[in-house]
Coordinates of C-alpha atoms and ligand atoms in Angstrom, one line a residue:
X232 CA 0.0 0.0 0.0
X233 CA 1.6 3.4 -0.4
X234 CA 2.0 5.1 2.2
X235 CA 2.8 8.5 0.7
X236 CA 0.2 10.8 2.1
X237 CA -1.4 13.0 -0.7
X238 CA -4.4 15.8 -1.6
X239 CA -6.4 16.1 -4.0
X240 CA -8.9 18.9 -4.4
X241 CA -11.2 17.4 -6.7
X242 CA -14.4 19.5 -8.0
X243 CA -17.5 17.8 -7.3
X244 CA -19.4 19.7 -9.8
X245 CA -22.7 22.1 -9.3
X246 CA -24.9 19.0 -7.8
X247 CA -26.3 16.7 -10.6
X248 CA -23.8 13.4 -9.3
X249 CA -22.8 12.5 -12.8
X250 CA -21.5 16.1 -13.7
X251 CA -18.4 15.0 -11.9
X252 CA -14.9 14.1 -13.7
X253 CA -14.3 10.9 -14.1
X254 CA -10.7 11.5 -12.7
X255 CA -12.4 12.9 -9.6
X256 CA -15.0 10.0 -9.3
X257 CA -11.8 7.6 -9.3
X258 CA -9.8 9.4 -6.6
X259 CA -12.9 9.8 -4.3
X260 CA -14.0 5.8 -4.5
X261 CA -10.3 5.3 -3.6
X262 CA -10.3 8.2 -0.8
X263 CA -8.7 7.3 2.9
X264 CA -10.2 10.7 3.8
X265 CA -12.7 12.7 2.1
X266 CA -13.2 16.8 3.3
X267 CA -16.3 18.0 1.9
X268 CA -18.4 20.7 2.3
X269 CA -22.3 20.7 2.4
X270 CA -23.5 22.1 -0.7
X271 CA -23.4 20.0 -3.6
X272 CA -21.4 17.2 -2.8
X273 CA -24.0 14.9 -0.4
X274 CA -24.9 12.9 -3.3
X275 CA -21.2 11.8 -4.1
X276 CA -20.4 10.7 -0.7
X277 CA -22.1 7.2 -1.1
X278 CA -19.3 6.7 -3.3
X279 CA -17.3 6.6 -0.9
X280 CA -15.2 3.3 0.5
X281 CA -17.1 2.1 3.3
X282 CA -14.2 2.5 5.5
X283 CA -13.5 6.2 4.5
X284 CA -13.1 8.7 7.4
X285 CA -15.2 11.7 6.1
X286 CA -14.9 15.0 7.8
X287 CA -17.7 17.5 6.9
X288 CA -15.5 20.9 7.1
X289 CA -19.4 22.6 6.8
X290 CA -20.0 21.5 10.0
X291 CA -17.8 21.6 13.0
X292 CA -18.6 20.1 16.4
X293 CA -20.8 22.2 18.3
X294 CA -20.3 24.8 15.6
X295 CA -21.4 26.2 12.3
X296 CA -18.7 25.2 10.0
X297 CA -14.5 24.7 10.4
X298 CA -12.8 28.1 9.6
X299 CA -10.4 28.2 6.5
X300 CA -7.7 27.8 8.5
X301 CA -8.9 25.1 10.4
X302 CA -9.7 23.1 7.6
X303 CA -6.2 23.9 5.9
X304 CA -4.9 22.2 9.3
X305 CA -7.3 19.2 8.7
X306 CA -5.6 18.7 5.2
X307 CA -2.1 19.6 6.2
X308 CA -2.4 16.6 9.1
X309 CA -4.3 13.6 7.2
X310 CA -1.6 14.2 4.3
X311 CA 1.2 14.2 6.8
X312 CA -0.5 10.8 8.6
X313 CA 0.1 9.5 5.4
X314 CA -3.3 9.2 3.7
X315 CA -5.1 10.2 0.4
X316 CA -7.1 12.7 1.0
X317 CA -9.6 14.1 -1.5
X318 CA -10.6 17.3 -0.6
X319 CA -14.3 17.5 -2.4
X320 CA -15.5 20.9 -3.6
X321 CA -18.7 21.9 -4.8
X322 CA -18.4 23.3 -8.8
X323 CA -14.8 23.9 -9.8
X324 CA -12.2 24.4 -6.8
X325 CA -10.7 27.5 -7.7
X326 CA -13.8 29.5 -8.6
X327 CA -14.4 31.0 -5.0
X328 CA -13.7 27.6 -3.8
X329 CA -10.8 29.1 -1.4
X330 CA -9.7 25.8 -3.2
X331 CA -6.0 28.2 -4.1
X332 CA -5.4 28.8 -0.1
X333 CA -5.6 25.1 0.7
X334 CA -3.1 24.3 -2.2
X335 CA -0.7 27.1 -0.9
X336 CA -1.1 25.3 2.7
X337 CA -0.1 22.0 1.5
X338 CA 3.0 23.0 -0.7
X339 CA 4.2 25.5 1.7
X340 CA 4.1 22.3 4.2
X341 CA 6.0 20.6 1.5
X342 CA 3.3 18.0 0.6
X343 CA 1.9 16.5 -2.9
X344 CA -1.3 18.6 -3.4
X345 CA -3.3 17.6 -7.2
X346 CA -5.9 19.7 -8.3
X347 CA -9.1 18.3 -10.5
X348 CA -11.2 20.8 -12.0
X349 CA -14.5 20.3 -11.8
X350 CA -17.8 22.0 -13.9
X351 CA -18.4 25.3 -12.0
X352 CA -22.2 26.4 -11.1
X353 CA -21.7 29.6 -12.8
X354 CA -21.4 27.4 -16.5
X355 CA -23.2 24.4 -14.9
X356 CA -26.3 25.4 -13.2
X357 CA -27.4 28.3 -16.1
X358 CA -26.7 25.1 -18.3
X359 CA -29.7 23.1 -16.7
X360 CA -31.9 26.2 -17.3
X361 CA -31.4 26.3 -20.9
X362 CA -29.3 29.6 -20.5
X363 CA -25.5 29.3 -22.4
X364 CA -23.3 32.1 -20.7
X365 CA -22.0 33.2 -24.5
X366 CA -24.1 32.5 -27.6
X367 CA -23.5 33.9 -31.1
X368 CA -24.1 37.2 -32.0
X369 CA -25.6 37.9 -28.2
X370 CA -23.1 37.9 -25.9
X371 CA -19.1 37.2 -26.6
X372 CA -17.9 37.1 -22.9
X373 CA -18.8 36.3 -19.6
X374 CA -17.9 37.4 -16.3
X375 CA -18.1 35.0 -12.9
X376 CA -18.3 37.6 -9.9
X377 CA -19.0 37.2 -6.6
X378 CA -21.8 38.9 -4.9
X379 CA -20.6 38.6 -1.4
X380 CA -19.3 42.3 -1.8
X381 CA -21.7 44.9 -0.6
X382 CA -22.0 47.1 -3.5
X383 CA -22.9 50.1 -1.8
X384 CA -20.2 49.9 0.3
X385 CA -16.8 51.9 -0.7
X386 CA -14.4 49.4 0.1
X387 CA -15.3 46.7 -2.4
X388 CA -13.3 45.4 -4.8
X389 CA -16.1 44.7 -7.4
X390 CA -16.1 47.8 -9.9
X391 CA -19.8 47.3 -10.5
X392 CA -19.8 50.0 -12.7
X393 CA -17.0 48.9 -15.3
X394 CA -18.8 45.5 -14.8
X395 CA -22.3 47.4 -15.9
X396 CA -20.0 48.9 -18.9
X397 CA -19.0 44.7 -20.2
X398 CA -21.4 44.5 -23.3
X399 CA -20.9 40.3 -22.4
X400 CA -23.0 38.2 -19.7
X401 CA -22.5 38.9 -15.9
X402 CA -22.8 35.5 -13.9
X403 CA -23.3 36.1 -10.2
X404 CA -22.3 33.4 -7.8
X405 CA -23.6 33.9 -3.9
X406 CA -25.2 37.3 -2.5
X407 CA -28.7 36.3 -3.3
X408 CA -29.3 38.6 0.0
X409 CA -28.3 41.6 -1.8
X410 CA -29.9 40.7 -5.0
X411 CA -31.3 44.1 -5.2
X412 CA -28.4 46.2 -4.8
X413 CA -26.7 45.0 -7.2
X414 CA -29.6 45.2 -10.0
X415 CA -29.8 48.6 -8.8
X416 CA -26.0 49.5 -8.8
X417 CA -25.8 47.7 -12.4
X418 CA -28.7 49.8 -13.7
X419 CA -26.9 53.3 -12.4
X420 CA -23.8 51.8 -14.2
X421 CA -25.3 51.7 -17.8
X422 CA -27.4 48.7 -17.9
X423 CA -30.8 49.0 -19.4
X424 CA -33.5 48.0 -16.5
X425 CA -35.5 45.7 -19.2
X426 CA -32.2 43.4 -19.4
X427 CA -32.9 40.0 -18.8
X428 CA -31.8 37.9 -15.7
X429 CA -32.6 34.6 -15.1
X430 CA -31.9 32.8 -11.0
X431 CA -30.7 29.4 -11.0
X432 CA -31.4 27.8 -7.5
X433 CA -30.2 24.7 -7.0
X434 CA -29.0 24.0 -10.1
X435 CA -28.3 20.4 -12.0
X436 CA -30.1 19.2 -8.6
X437 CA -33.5 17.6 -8.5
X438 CA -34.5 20.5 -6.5
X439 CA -33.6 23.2 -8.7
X440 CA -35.8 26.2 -9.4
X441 CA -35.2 29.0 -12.0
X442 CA -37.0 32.6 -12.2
X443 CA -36.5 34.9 -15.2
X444 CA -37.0 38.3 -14.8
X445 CA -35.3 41.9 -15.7
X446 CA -32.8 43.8 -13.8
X447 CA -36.0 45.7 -12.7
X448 CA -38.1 43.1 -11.5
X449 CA -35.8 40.3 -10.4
X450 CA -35.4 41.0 -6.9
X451 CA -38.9 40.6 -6.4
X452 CA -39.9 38.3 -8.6
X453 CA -37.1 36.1 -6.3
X454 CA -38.9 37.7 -3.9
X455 CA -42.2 36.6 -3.8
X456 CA -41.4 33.0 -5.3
X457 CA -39.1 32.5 -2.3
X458 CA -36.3 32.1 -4.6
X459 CA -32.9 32.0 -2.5
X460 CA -29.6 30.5 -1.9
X461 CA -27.7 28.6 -3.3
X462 CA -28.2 30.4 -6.4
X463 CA -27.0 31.9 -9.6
X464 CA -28.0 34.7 -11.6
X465 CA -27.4 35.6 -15.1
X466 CA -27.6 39.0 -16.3
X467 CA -27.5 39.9 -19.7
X468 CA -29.4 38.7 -23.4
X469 CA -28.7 35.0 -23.0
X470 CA -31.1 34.6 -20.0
X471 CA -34.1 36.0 -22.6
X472 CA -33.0 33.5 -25.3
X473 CA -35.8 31.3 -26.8
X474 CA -35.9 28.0 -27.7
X475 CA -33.3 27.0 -25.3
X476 CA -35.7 25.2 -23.2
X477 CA -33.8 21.7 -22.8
X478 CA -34.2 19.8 -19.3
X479 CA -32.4 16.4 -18.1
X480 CA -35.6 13.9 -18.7
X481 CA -37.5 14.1 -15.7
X482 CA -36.9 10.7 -13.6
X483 CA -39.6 8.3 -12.1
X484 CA -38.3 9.2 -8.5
X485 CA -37.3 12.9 -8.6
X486 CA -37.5 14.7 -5.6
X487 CA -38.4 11.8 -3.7
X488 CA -35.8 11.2 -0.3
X489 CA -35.4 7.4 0.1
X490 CA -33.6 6.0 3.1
X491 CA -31.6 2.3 2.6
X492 CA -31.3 0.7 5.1
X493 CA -28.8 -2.0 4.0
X494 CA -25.6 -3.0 5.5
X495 CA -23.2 -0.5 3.8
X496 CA -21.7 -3.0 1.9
X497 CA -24.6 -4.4 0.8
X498 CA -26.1 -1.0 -0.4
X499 CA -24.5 -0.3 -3.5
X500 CA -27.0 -2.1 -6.1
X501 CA -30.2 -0.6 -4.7
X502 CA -28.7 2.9 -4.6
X503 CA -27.1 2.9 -7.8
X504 CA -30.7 1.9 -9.2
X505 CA -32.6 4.9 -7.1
X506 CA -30.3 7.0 -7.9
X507 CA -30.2 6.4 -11.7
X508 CA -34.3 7.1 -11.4
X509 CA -33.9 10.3 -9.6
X510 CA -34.2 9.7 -5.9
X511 CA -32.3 11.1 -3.1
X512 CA -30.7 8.4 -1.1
X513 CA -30.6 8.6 2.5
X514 CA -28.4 5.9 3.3
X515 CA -29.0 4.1 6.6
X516 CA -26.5 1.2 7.1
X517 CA -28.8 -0.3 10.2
X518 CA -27.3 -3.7 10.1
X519 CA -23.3 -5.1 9.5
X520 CA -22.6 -8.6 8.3
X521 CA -20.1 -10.5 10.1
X522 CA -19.2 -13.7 8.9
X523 CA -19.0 -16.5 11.4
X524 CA -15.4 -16.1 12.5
X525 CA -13.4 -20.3 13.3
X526 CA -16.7 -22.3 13.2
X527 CA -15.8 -25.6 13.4
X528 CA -18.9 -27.1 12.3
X529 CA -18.6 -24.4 8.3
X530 CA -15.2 -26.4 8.2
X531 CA -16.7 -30.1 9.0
X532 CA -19.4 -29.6 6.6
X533 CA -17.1 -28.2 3.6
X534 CA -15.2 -30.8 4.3
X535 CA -17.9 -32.8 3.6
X536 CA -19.6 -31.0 0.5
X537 CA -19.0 -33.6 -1.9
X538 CA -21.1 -36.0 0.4
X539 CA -24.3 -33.3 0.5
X540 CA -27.4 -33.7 -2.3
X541 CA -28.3 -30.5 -1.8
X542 CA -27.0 -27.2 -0.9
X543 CA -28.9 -24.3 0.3
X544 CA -28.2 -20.7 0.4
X545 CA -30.8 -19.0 1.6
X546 CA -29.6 -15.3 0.9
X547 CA -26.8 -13.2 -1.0
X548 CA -24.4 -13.0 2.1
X549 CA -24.8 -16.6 2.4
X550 CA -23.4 -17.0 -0.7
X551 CA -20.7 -15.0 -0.8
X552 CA -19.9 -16.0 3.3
X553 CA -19.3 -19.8 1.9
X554 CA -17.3 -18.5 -1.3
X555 CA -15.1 -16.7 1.6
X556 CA -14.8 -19.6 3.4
X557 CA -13.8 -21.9 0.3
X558 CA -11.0 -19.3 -0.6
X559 CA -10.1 -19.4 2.6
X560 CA -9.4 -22.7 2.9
X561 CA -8.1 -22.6 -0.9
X562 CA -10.7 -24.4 -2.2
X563 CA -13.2 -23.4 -5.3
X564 CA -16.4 -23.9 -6.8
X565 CA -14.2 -27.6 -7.5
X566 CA -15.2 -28.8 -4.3
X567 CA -18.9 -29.0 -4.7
X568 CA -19.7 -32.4 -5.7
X569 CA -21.0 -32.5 -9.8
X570 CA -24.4 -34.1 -8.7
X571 CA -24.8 -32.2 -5.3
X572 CA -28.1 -29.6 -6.7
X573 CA -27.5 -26.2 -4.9
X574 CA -30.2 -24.4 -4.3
X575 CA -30.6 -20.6 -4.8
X576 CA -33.5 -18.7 -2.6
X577 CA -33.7 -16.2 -5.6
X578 CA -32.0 -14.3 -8.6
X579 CA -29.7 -12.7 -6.2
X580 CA -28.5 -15.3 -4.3
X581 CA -28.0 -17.0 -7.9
X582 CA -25.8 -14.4 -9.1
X583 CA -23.4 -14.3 -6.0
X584 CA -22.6 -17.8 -6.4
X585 CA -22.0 -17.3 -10.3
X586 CA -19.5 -15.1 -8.8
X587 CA -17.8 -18.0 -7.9
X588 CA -18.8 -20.0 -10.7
X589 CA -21.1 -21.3 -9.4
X590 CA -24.5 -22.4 -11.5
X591 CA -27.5 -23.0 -9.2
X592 CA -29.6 -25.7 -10.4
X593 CA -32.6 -24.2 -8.3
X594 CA -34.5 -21.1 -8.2
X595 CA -37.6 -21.2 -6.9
X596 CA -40.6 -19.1 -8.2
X597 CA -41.4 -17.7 -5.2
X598 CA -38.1 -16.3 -3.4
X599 CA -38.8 -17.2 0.5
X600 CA -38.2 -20.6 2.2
X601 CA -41.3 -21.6 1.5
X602 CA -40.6 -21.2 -2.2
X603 CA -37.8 -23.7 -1.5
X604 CA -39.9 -25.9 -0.1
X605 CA -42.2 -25.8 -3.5
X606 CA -39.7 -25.8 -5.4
X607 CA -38.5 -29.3 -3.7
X608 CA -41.5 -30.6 -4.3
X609 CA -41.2 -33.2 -7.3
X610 CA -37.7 -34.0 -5.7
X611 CA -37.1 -36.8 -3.8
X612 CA -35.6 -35.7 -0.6
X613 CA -36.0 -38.4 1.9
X614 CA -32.9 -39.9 3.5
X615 CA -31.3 -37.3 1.5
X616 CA -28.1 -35.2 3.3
X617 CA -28.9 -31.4 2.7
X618 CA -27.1 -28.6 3.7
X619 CA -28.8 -25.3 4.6
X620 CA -26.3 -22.4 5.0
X621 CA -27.7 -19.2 6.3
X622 CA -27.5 -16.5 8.5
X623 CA -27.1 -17.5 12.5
X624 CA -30.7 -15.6 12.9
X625 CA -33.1 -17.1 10.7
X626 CA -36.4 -18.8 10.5
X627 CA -36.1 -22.8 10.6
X628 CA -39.3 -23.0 8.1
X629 CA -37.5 -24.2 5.8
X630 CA -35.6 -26.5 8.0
X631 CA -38.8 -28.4 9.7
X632 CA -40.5 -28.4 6.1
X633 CA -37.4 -30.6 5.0
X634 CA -37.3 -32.8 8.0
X635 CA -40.8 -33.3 8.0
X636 CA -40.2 -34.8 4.6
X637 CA -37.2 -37.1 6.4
X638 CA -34.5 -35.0 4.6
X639 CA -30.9 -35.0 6.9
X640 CA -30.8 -31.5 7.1
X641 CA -27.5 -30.0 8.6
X642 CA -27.9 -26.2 9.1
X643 CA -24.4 -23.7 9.7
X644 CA -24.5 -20.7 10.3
X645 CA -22.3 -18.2 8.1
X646 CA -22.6 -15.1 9.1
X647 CA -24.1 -12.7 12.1
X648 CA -26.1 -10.1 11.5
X649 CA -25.1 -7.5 14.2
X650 CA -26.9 -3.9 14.6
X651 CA -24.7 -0.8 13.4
X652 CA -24.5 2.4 15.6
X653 CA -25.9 5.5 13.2
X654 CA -25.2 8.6 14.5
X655 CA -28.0 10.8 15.6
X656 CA -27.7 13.0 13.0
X657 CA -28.0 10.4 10.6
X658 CA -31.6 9.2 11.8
X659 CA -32.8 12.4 12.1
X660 CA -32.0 12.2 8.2
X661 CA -33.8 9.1 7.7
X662 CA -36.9 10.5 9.5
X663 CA -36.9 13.5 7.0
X664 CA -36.8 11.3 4.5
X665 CA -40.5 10.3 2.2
X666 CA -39.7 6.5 2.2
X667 CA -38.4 4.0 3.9
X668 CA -37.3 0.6 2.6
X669 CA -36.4 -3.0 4.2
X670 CA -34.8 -5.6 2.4
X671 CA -34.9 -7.9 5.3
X672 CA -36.3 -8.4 9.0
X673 CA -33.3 -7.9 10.4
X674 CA -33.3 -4.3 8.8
X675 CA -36.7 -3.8 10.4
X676 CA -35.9 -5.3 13.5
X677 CA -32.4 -3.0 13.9
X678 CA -34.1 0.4 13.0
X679 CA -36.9 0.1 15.1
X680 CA -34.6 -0.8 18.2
X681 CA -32.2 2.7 17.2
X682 CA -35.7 4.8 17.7
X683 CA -36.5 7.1 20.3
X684 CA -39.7 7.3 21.9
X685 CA -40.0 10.5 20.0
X686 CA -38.6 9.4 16.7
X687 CA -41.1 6.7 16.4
X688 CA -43.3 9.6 16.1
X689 CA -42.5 10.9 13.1
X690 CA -42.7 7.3 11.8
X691 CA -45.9 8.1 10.3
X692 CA -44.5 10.4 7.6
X693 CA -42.7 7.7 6.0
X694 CA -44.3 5.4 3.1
X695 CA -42.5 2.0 4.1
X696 CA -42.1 -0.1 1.0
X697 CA -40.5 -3.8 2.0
X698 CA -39.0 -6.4 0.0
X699 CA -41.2 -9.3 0.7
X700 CA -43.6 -11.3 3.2
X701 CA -41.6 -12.1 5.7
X702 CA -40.3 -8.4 6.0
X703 CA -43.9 -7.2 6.1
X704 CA -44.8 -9.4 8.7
X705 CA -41.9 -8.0 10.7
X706 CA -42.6 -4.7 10.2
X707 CA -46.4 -4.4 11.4
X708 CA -45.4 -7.0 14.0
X709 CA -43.0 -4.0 15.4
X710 CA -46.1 -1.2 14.7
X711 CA -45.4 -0.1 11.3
X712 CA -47.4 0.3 8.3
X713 CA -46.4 -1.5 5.1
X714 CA -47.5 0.7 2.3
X715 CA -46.1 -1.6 -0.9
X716 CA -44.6 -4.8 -0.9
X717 CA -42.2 -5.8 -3.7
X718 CA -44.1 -8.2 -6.0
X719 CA -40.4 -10.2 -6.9
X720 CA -38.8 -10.3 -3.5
X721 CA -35.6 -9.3 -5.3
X722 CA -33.8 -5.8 -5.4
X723 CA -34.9 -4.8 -9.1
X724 CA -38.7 -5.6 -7.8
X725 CA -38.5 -3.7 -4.3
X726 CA -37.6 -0.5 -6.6
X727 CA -39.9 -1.4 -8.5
X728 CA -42.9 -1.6 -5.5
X729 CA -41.1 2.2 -5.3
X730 CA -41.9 3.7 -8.9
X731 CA -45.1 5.4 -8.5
X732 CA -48.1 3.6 -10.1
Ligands
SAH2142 N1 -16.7 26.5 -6.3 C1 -18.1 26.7 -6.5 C2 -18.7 28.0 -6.0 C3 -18.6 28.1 -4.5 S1 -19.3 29.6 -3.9 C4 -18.4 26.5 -8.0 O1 -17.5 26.5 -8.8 O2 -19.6 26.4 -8.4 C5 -20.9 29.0 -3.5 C6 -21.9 29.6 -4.5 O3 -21.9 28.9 -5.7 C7 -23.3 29.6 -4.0 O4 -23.6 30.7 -3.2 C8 -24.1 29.7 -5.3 O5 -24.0 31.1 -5.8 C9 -23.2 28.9 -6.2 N2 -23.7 27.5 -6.4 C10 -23.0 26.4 -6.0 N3 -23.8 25.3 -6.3 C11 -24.9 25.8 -6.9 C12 -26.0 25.2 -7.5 N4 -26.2 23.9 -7.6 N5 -27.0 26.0 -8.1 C13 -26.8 27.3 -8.0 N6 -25.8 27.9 -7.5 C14 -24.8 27.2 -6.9

């Protein structure tokens, strides 16, 4: 592993995940440490290696936010631990990113410092609104400025008046407070008051908003449509062109907040999917898989394998628990005997073990034991040896259906499925969220026991959509309401129980 610690400040782009480079995406899913701030760069974060230390500089203990200095001090010490930091900054990190003092901090401490550009809001966010900063024969420049400056105050630095005197676009990044003063003070500079501006809130996001106005009537128009930070506005011709109206397709879950409640590294497919549709993913890692650590009894029965005419595995972390354990013990898919039939509870399940090259011979149509069971109907399992390898928590449905039928079931257990310690701050998340979703009891069981007496109030704002029966059953058994239940008791169906009808 290298050991060399190193920065880099990586733009994150205005909002819209996929507007980032893919240089920066690289660096970030390889990040020890990632330094963000708030705006913009939430979405990214589930990108993230589960085991990344991530320090929100927007938000210091007990405080607002770390101070620039501060944060240069965060940088300077991770590097000088020794770890790869990426330093994610919304839109481009030199465009008043302060991104240029934390580059200066670094070299002057003599450490490697990389910079990755990223799409700035000012070009990004008028983009989404169907407003290009230049366009032929209507505007040949255009000007990024900050409105942080009070403009009626002498000691700025912004010469709003040479700025009014720029024939090209003006692009305005923060000051949406003094939106007004600086119409005014680019109207008593040369402007003409019936110049088009258009506001860009939120931009590339699934929340943004846009008003168009005139230097005149922008203020108010913002105004009165509650139009605020974080924002951009365009001032000149471009933001009255016509015909310009393009907008991403609008997807299936947009503006919808949708909290997973997955082990972390279990999360990735059903994000990836809720994502692509639109959603906002809230992610909620309630539970941790642990495989079974120097069980005797996985070791006698893979020992055994060859001798079983059935295997079982009864989930996805099964699966991949006993391809662990093979490598571990430097087996392969080799040691599975050719006329051994393994069973797969569902699609899933099926596709971990092709991981290991492994073909299940059985998917049942119905993906829950008792689908097994069905599925083992026509077979002839009596006097049979069948393994069942699960989770250490499970129902033994499955296991008294076979014995009932005189199968010589031997069960192990795999893995554990332990609860996992959210922070306060990240329930109070989940509980803002719309939706809910549970792709096993154990998810249910594990959320409900991290509640307060006065979270489980606000339960009743969330739609709770569950992958299956079983889960159902588990969540009205702890109080909940189930408001969809996936028809295939698979990932791909639980987001589809999630698309609205
Ligand atoms: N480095 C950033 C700008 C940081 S200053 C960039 O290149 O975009 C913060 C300001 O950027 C905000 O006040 C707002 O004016 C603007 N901004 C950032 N993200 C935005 C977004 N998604 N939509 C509109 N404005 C945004």
């Amino acid at each position: 592993m290298d050991t060399e610690g190193i920065a880099y400040l990586v733009g994150a782009g205005p909002g819209d995940p996929g507007l980032i480079t893919v240089r920066g995406m690289a660096l970030l899913r390889e990040a020890d440490v990632v330094v963000t701030d708030r705006l913009g760069t939430e979405r990214l974060l589930a990108e993230c290696r589960p085991d990344a230390e991530i320090i929100d500089a927007g938000k210091a203990p007990g405080r607002v936010a770390l101070t620039q200095d501060e944060i240069n001090q965060t940088l300077v010490d991770q590097v000088r631990a020794g770890k790869r930091v990426v330093r994610l900054k919304g839109g481009d990190p030199f465009v008043f990113g302060r991104g240029g003092e934390e580059v200066q901090a670094l070299l002057r401490a003599g450490l490697a410092v990389e910079v990755v550009p990223g799409i700035t809001s000012a070009i990004g966010a008028p983009a989404y609104a169907g407003v290009p900063v230049t366009h032929r024969a209507v505007s040949t420049s255009f000007t990024v400025i900050t409105g942080h400056e009070d403009p009626t105050k002498p000691s700025e630095q912004t010469d709003w008046d040479a700025l009014a005197k720029i024939p090209g676009t003006l692009v305005i990044l923060m000051g949406m407070g003094r939106l007004a003063a600086i119409c005014a003070r680019l109207v008593a500079g040369g402007r003409p008051p019936t110049q088009p501006v258009a506001v860009v809130q939120w931009g590339t996001t699934e929340r943004q908003r846009e008003v168009r106005g005139t230097l005149a009537t922008i203020a108010e128009v913002c105004a009165r449509q509650g139009v605020g930070s974080p924002a951009v506005t365009v001032v000149g011709d471009v933001a009255g062109l016509e015909d310009l109206d393009w907008r991403p397709p609008r997807r299936p879950l947009a503006g919808r907040r949708i909290v997973v409640t997955r082990a972390r590294a279990q999360a990735s497919e059903l994000r990836d999917r809720l994502v692509a549709l639109g959603a906002e993913v809230v992610e909620l890692p309630v539970i941790r898989i642990v495989p079974v650590a120097g069980s005797p009894e996985i070791d006698v029965a893979l020992d055994e394998l060859a001798d079983y005419d059935y295997v079982i595995l009864t989930s996805p972390n099964g699966a991949r628990c006993l391809l662990d354990r093979l490598a571990d013990r430097d087996l392969d898919a080799r040691a599975f005997e050719r006329a051994t039939r393994i069973v797969a509870i569902g699609p899933g399940t099926a596709d971990a073990l092709a991981e290991g090259g492994i073909r299940a011979d059985i998917v049942p149509e119905r993906f829950v034991a008792e689908g097994i069971l069905e599925a083992l109907e026509s077979e002839e399992v009596s006097g049979r040896r069948v393994l069942v390898a699960r989770a250490r928590e499970a129902r033994d449905t499955l296991i008294d259906g076979l014995r009932e039928r005189d199968a010589s079931v031997d069960v192990v257990a795999l893995y554990d499925t332990v609860t996992e310690t959210p922070t306060p701050e990240q329930i109070a998340a989940a509980l803002s969220a719309d939706t809910i979703t549970f792709t096993a009891s154990s998810t249910v069981t594990s959320f409900m026991a991290l509640l307060s007496p006065e979270d489980r109030t606000k339960l009743t704002a969330l739609r709770v959509v569950s992958i299956g029966p079983v889960t159902s059953e588990t969540a009205r058994d702890a109080g909940l309401t189930v408001h969809a239940q996936a028809t295939e008791h698979t990932i791909p169906g639980l987001v589809a129980a999630l698309l609205p009808s």
